[in-house]
Short mmCIF file of C-alpha atoms in Angstrom, two decimals:
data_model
loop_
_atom_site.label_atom_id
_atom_site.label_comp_id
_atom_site.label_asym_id
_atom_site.label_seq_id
_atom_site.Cartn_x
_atom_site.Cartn_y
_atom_site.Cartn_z
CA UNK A 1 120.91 94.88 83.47
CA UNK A 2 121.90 98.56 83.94
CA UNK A 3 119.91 100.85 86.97
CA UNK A 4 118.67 104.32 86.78
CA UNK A 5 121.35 105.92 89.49
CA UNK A 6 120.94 109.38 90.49
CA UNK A 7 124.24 110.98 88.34
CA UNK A 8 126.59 113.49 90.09
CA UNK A 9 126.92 117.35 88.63
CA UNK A 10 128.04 120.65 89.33
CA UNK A 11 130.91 122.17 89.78
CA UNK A 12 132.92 119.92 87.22
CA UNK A 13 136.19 119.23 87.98
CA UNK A 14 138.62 119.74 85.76
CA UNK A 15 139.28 116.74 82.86
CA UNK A 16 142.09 114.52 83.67
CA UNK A 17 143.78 114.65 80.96
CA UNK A 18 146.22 111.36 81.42
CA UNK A 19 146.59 108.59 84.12
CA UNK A 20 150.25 109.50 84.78
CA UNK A 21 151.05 112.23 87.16
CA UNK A 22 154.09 114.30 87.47
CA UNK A 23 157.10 113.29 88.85
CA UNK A 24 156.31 116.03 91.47
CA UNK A 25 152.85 114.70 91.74
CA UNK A 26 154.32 111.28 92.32
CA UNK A 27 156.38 112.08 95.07
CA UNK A 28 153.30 113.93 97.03
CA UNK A 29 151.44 110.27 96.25
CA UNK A 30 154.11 108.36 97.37
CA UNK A 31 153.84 107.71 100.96
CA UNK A 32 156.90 106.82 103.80
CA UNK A 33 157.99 103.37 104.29
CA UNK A 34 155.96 103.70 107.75
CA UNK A 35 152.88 105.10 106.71
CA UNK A 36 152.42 102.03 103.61
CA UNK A 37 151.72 99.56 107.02
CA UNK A 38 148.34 101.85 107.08
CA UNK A 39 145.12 100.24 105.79
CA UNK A 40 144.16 102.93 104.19
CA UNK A 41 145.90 106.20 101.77
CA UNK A 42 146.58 109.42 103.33
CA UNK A 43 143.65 110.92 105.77
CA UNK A 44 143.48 112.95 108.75
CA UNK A 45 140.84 111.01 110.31
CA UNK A 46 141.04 108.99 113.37
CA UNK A 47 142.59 105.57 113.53
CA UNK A 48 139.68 103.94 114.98
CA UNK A 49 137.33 105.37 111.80
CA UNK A 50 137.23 104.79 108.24
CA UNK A 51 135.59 107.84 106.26
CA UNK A 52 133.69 107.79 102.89
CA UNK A 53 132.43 109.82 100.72
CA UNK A 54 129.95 108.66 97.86
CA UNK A 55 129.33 110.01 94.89
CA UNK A 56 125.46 109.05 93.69
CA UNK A 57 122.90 109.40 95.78
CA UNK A 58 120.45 107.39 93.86
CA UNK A 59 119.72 103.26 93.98
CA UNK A 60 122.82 102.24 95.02
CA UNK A 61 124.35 105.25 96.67
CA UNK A 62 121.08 104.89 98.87
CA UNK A 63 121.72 100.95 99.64
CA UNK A 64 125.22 101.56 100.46
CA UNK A 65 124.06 104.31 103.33
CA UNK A 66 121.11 101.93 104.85
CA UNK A 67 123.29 98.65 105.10
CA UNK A 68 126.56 100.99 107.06
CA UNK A 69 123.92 102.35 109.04
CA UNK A 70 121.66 99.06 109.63
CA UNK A 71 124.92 96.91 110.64
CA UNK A 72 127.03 99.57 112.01
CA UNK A 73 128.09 97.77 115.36
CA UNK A 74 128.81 94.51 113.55
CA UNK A 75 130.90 96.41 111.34
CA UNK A 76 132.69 98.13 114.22
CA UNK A 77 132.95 94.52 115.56
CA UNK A 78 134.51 92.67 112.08
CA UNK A 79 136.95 95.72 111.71
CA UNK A 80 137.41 97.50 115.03
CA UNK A 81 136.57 100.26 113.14
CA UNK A 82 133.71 102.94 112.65
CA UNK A 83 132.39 103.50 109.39
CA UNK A 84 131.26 106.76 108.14
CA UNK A 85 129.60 108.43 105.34
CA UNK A 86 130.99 111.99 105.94
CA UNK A 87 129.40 113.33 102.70
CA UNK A 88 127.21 112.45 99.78
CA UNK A 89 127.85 114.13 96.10
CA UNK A 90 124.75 114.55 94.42
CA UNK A 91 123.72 116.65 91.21
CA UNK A 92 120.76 118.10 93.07
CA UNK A 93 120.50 118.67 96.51
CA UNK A 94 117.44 119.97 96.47
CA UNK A 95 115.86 116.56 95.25
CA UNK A 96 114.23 114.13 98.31
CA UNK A 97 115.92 110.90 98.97
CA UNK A 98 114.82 107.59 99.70
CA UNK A 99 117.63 106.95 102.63
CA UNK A 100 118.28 108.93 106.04
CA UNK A 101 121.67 110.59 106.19
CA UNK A 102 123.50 109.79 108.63
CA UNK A 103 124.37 111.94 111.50
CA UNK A 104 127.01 114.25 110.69
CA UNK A 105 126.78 112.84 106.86
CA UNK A 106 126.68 116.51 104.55
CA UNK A 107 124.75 116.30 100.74
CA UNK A 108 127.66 118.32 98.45
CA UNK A 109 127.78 118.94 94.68
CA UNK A 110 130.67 119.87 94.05
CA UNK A 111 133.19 116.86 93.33
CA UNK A 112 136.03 118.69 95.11
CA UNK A 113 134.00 118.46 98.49
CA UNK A 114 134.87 114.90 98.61
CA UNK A 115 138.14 114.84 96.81
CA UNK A 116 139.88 117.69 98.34
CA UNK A 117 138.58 116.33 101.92
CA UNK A 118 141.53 114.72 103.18
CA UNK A 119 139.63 113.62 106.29
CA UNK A 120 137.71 110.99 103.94
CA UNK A 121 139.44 107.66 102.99
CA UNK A 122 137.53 106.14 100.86
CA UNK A 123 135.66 106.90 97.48
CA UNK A 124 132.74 105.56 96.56
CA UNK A 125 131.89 105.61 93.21
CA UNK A 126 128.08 104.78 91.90
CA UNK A 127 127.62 107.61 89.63
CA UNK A 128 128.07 105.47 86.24
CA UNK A 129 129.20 106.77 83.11
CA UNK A 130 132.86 106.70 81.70
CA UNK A 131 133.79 110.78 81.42
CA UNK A 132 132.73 112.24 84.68
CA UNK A 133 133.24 109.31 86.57
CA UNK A 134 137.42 108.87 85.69
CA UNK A 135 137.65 112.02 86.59
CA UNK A 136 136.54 110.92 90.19
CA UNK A 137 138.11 108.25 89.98
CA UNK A 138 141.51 109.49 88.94
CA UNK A 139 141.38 112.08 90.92
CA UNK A 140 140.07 110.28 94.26
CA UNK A 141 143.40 107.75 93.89
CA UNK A 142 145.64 110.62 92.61
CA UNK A 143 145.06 111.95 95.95
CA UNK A 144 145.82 109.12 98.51
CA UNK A 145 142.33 108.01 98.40
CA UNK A 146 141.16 104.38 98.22
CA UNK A 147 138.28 104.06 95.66
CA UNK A 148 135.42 101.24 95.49
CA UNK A 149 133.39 101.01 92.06
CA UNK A 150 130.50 99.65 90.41
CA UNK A 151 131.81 100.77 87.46
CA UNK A 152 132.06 97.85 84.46
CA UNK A 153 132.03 100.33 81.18
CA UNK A 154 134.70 102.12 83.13
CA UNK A 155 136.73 99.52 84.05
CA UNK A 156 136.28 97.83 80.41
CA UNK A 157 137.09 101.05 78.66
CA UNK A 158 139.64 102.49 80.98
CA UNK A 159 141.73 99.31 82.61
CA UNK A 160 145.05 99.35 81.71
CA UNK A 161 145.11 103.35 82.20
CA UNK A 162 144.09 102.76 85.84
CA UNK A 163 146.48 99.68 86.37
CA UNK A 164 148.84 101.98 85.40
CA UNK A 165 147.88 104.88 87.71
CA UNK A 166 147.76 102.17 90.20
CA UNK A 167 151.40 101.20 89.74
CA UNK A 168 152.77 104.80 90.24
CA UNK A 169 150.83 104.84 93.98
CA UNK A 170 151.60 103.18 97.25
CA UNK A 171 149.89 100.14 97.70
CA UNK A 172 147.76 101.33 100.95
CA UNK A 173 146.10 102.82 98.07
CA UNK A 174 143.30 100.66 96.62
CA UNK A 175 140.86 100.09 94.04
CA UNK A 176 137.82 97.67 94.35
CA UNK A 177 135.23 96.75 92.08
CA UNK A 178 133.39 93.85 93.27
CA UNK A 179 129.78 95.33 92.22
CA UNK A 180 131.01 95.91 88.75
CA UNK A 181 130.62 92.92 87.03
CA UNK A 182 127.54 90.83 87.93
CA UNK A 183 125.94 93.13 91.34
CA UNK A 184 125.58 90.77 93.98
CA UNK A 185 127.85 87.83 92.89
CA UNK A 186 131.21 88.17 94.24
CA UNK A 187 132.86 86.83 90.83
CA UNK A 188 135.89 89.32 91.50
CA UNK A 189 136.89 88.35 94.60
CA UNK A 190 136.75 84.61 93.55
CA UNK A 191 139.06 85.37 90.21
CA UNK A 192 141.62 87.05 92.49
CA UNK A 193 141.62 84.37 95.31
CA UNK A 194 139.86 81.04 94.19
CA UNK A 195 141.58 80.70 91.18
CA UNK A 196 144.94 81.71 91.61
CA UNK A 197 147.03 77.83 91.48
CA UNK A 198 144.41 76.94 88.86
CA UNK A 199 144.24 76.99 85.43
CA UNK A 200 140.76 78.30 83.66
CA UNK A 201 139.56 76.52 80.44
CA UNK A 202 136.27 78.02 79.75
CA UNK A 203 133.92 81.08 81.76
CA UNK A 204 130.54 81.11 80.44
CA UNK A 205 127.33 83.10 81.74
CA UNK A 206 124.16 85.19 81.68
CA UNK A 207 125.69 88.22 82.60
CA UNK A 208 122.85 90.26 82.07
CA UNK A 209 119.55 90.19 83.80
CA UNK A 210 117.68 92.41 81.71
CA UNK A 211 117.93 90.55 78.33
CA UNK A 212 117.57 87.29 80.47
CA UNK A 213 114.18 88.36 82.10
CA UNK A 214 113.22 89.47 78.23
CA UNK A 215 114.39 85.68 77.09
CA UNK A 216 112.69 83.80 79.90
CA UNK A 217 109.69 85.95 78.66
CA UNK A 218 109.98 84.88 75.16
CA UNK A 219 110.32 80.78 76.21
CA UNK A 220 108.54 80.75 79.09
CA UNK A 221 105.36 83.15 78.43
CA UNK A 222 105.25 82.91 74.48
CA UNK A 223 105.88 86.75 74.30
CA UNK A 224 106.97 88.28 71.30
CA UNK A 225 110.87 90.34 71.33
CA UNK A 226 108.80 93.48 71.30
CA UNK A 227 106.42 92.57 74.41
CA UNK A 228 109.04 91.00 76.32
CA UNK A 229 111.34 94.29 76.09
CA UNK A 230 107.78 96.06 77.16
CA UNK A 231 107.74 94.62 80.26
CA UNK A 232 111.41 94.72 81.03
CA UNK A 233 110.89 98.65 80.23
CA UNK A 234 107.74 98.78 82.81
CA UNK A 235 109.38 96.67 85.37
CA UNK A 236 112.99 98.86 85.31
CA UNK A 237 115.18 96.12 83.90
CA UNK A 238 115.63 97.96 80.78
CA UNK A 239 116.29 101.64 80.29
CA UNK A 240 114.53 104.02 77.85
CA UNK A 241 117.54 103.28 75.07
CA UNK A 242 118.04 99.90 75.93
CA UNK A 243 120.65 99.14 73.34
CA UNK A 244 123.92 98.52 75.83
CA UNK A 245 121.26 95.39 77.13
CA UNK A 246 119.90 94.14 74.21
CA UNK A 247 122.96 94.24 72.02
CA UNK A 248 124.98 93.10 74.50
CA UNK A 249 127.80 95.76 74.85
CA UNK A 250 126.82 95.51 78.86
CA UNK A 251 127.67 92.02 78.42
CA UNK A 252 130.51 92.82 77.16
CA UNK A 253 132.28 94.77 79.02
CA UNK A 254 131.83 92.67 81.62
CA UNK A 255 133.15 89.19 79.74
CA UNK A 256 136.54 91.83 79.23
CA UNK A 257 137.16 92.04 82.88
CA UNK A 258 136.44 88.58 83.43
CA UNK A 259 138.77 87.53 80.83
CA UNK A 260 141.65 89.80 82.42
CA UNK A 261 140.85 88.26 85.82
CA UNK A 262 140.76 84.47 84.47
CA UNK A 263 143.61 84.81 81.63
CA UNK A 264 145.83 87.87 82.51
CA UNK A 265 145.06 89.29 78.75
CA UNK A 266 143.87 93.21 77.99
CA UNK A 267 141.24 92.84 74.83
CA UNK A 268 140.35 95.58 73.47
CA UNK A 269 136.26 95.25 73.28
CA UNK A 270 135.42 96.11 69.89
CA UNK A 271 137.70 92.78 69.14
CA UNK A 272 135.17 90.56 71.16
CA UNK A 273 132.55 89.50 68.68
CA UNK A 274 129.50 90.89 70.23
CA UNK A 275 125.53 90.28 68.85
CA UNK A 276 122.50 90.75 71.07
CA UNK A 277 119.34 89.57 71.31
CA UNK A 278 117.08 91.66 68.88
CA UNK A 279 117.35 89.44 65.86
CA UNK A 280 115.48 86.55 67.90
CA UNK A 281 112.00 85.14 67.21
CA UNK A 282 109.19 83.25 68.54
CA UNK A 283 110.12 80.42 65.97
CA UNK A 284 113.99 80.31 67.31
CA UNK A 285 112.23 79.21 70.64
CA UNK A 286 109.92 76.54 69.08
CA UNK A 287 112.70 75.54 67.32
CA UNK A 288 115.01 75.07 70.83
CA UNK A 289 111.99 73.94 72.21
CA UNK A 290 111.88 70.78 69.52
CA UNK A 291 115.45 70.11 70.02
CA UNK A 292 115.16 70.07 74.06
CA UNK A 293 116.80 73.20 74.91
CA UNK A 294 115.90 77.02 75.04
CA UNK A 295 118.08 80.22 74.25
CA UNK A 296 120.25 82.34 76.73
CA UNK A 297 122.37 85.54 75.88
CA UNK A 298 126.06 84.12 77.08
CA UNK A 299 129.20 85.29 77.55
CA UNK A 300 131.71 83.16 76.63
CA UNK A 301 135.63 82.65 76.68
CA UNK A 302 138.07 79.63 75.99
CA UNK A 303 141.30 78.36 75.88
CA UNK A 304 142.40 76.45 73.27
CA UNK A 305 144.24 73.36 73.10
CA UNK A 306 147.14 76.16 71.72
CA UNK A 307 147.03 78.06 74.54
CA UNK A 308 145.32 81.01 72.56
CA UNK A 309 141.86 82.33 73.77
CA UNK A 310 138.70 83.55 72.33
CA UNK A 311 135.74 85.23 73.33
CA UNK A 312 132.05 86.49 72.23
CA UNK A 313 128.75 87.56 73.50
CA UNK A 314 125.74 85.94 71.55
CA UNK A 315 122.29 84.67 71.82
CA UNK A 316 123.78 80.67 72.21
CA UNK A 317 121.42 77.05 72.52
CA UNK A 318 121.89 75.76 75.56
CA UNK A 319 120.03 72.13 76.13
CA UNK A 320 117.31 71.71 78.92
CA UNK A 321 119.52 69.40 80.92
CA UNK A 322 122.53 72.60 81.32
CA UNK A 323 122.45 74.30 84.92
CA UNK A 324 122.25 77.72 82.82
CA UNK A 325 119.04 76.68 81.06
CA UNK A 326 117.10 77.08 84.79
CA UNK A 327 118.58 80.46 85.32
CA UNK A 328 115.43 82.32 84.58
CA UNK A 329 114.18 86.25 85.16
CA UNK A 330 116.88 88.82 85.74
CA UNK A 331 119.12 86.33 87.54
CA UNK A 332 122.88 86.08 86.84
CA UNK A 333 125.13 82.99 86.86
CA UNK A 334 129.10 82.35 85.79
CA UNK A 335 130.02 79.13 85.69
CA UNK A 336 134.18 78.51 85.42
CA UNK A 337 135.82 75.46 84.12
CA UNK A 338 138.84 75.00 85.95
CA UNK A 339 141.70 71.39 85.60
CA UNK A 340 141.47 71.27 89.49
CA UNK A 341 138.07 73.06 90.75
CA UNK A 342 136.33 71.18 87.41
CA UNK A 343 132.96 73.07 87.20
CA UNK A 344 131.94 76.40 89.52
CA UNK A 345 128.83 77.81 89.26
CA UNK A 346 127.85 80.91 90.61
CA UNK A 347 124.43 81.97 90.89
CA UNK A 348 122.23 85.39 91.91
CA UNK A 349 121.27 88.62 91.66
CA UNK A 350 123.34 90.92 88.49
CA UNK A 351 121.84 94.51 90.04
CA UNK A 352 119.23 95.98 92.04
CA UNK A 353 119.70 98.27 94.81
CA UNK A 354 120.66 96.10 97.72
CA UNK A 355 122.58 93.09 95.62
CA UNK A 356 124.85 96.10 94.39
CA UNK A 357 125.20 98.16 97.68
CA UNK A 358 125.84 94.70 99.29
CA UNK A 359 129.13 94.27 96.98
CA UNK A 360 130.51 97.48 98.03
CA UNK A 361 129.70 97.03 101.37
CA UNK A 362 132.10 93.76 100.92
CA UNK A 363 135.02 95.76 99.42
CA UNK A 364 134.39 99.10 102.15
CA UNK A 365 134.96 96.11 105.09
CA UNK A 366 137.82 94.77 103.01
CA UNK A 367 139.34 98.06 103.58
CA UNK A 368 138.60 98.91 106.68
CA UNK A 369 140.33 95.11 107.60
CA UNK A 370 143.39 96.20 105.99
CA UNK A 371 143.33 94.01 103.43
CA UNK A 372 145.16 94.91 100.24
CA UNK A 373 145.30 93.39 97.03
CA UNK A 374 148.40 94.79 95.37
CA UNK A 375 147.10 94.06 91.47
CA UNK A 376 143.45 94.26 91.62
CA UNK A 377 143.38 92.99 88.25
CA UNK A 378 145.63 89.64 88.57
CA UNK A 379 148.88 90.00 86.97
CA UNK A 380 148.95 90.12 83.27
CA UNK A 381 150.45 87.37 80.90
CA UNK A 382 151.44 87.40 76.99
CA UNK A 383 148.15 84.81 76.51
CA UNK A 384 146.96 85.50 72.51
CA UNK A 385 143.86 86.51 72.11
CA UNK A 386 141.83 84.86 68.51
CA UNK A 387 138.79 86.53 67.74
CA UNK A 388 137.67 83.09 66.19
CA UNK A 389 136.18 79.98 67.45
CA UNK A 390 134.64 76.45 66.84
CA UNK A 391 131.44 75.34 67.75
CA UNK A 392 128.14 73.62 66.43
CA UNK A 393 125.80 76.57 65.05
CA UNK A 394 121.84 76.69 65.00
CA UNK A 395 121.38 78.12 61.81
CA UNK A 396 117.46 79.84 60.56
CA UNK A 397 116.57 80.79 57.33
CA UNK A 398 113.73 82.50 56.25
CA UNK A 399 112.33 81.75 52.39
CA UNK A 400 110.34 82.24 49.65
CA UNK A 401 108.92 78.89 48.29
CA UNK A 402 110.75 77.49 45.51
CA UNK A 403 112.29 74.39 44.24
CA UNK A 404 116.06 73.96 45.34
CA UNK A 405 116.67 75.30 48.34
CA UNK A 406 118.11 72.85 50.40
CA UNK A 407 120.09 71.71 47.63
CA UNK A 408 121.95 75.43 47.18
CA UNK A 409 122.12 75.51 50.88
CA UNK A 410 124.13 71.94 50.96
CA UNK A 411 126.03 73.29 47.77
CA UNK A 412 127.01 76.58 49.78
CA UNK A 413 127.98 74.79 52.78
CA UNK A 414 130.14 72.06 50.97
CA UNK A 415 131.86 75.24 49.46
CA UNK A 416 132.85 76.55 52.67
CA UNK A 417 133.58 73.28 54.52
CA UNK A 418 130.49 73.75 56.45
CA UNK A 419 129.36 70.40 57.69
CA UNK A 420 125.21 70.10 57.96
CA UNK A 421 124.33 67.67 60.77
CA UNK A 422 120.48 68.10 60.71
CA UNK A 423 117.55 70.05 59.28
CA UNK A 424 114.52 71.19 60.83
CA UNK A 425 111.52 72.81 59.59
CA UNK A 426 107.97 73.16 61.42
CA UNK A 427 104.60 72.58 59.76
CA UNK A 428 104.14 76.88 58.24
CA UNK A 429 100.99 78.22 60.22
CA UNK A 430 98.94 80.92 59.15
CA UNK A 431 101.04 84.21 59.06
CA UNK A 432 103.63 82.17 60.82
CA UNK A 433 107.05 83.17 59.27
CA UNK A 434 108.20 80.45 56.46
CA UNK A 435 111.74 79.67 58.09
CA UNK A 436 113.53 76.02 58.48
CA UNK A 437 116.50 75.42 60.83
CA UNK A 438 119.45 73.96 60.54
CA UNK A 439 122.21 72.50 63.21
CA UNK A 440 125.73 72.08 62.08
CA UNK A 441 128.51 70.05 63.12
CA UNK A 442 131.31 71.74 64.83
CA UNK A 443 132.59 74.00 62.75
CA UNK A 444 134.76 77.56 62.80
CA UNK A 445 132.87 80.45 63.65
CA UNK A 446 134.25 82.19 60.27
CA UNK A 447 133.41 79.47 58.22
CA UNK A 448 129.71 80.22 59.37
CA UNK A 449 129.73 83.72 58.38
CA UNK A 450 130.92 83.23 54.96
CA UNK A 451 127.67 80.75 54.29
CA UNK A 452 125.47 83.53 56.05
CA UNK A 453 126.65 85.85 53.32
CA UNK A 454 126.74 83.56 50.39
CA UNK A 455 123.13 82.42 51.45
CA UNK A 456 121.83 86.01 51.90
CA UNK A 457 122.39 86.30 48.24
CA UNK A 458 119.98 84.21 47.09
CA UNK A 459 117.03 85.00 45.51
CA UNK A 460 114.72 83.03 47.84
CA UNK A 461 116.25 84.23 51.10
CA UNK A 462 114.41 86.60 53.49
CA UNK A 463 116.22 89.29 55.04
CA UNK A 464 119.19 88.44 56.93
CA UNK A 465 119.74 84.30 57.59
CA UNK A 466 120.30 84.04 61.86
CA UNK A 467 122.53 81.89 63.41
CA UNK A 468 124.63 81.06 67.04
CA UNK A 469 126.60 79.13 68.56
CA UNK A 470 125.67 75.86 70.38
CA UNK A 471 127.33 76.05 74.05
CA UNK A 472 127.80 72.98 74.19
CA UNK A 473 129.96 70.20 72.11
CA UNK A 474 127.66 67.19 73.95
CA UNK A 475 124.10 69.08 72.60
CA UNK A 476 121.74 66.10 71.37
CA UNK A 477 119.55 64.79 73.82
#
């Protein structure tokens, strides 16, 4: 689930035209051996402070300024230092805001205000978007400055560019991103910390809340795809072009970083197989419903017993008795099987104002601790990436009535190796879709898409057959 956040304007700053800067550029960046014991890049502010400067003033940019200024003492308490939002970078100034400024805090819109401002430390980035935002980015770490994002499409399009900026700079410079991948779950920190004499076997999750509140809608409520996105639209889950939601790009981007955290492997996206949620009907969910389970947009990656990992985001059955089945609404949850920690689950709120802020607010502490994290994105490893994988597969097929069908459906499945395990077809109500279902055995996720196209073909198929992955090897109940 995306937000609407107030985006930063004016006075553009000047593209950024690669992540590597000059040699003359790197020596500037490059700090003494005595100043790299600081917490924090180069500043001119006071020891005993930590400066930032945001840029977005909307949702989150907003949460960010009430929690500093709500726990301010027990902030100067945890850190020994003082926290301050010296300036705000907005695209119109003029435009009210939902937050008080704090005293001495200054509304610019220019992004040189904040970059060029070498009393700031800190960064904060909440603007969204991929072009504007690098710039700030780059250009915040390019000059001493420690940067916190919530910035997944970013991140996903733009890592290994940054981890090499990051590589060229001393390490007092930092980059966090806690809020970027699931809001108010602190996933990150766990992948850099939790994890680290472990060894990961499968992450799997709802990391989306808007196509999960339109989902729970659809099983829970009876609502059609078209009502359920309705409400998601009316309640701000889902954004006037929905389409990085509901075909689960946003879900996407975030499985990437998770899969750099967990396996130390750069993917590029477009290699993740990705399919959303607007091919689902009301008949996939009576259909879950008869086999004891309901439907959940996942993200998924696994090792293999070769070592080699794959990854995709799809609609997926998950059985009533699965912890992820009970994640309802726009709720998040990961869960990460591990050979020594077994099964983690981790469970809350993927966005919203505060669940956001409140990750940044985690990393800006962080900072002001002095605590450094000298690869922010774990260290990287020659791990293959296989954009295939096995599973059991819910297959439904829409018809026209005539004799033969299961028998061609059988014949294309032999011819493809395709194992059928069960067939199910409801009673056809009045103007109730004719469609029967079937469940495979486990089977390779190409082999499935060769039968999808060799059943398309026939003459009594309806429009394009649907099909995904069962989660979970262990599915009958």
């Amino acid at each position: 689930m995306r937000l609407q956040i107030a985006y930063i304007a004016a006075a553009a700053l000047g593209r950024v035209s690669s992540f590597t800067p000059s040699t003359a550029a790197r020596q500037t960046m490059l700090r003494s051996a005595s100043s790299s014991t600081s917490s924090l890049g180069m500043s001119s502010s006071s020891e005993d402070t930590i400066t930032l400067g945001i840029f977005g003033g909307g949702t989150v940019g907003g949460g960010i300024v009430e929690i500093l200024s709500n726990k301010a003492d027990y902030f100067k308490q945890l850190t020994g230092k003082s926290i301050e939002v010296k300036k705000v970078c907005v695209r119109d100034a003029s435009k009210p805001r939902d937050f008080t400024l704090p005293e001495g805090c200054s509304i610019v819109t220019s992004y040189d205000d904040i970059l060029n401002d070498d009393s700031i430390d800190v960064a904060v980035e909440v603007m969204g978007g991929t072009t504007d935002a690098k710039d700030v980015v780059v250009g915040a770490l390019s000059n001493g400055k420690s940067v916190v994002t919530a910035n997944k499409a970013l991140i996903a399009k733009d890592l290994p560019e940054i981890e090499t900026l990051l590589s060229t700079l001393d390490s007092a410079t930092q980059f966090r991103y806690e809020a970027a991948v699931c809001g108010g779950i602190p996933i990150i920190r766990s992948m850099q910390s939790d994890f680290v004499g472990d060894n990961i076997q499968l992450m799997c999750g709802i990391i989306n809340g808007c196509t999960n509140f339109m989902l729970t809608a659809m099983d829970r409520d009876k609502k059609s795809y078209d009502e359920a996105l309705s409400e998601a639209s009316e309640l701000g889950y889902a954004e006037a072009d929905p389409t990085l939601d509901v075909g689960g790009f946003d879900a996407r981007s975030k499985l990437k970083i998770l899969m750099r955290l967990a396996y130390g492997m750069n993917v590029e996206e477009d290699e993740i197989s990705c399919r959303g949620i607007t091919e689902l009907t009301k008949i996939d969910f009576e259909y879950a419903k008869m086999l004891g389970g309901t439907i959940k947009l996942l993200g998924v990656a696994e090792k293999n017993d070769a070592g080699e990992v794959s990854a995709y985001v799809a609609p997926c059955y998950v059985t009533n008795e699965d912890a992820l089945s009970s994640v309802n609404g726009a709720t998040n949850a990961i869960e990460v099987l591990s050979d020594n920690l077994v099964s983690s689950i981790y469970i809350g709120q993927g966005a919203g104002r505060y669940p956001t802020a409140n990750s940044c607010i985690n990393d800006i502490v962080a900072l002001a601790k002095g605590d450094q994290t000298p690869l922010p994105f774990n260290p990287s490893s020659d791990t293959k990436f296989v954009n295939n994988y096995e599973s059991v597969f819910y297959l439904r097929l829409s018809y026209r009535d005539q004799v033969g069908i299961t028998r061609q459906v059988g014949e294309v499945c032999e011819k493809h190796g395709v194992s059928i395990h069960s067939l199910l077809q409801n009673p056809v109500a009045k103007n109730q879709e004719s469609a029967f279902a079937i469940m495979t055995d486990k089977v390779d996720y190409a082999a499935i898409l060769k039968v999808m196209a060799d059943i398309e073909a026939l003459s009594w198929c309806k429009g394009k057959p649907f099909y995904m992955p069962v989660l979970r090897d262990d599915w009958q109940v």
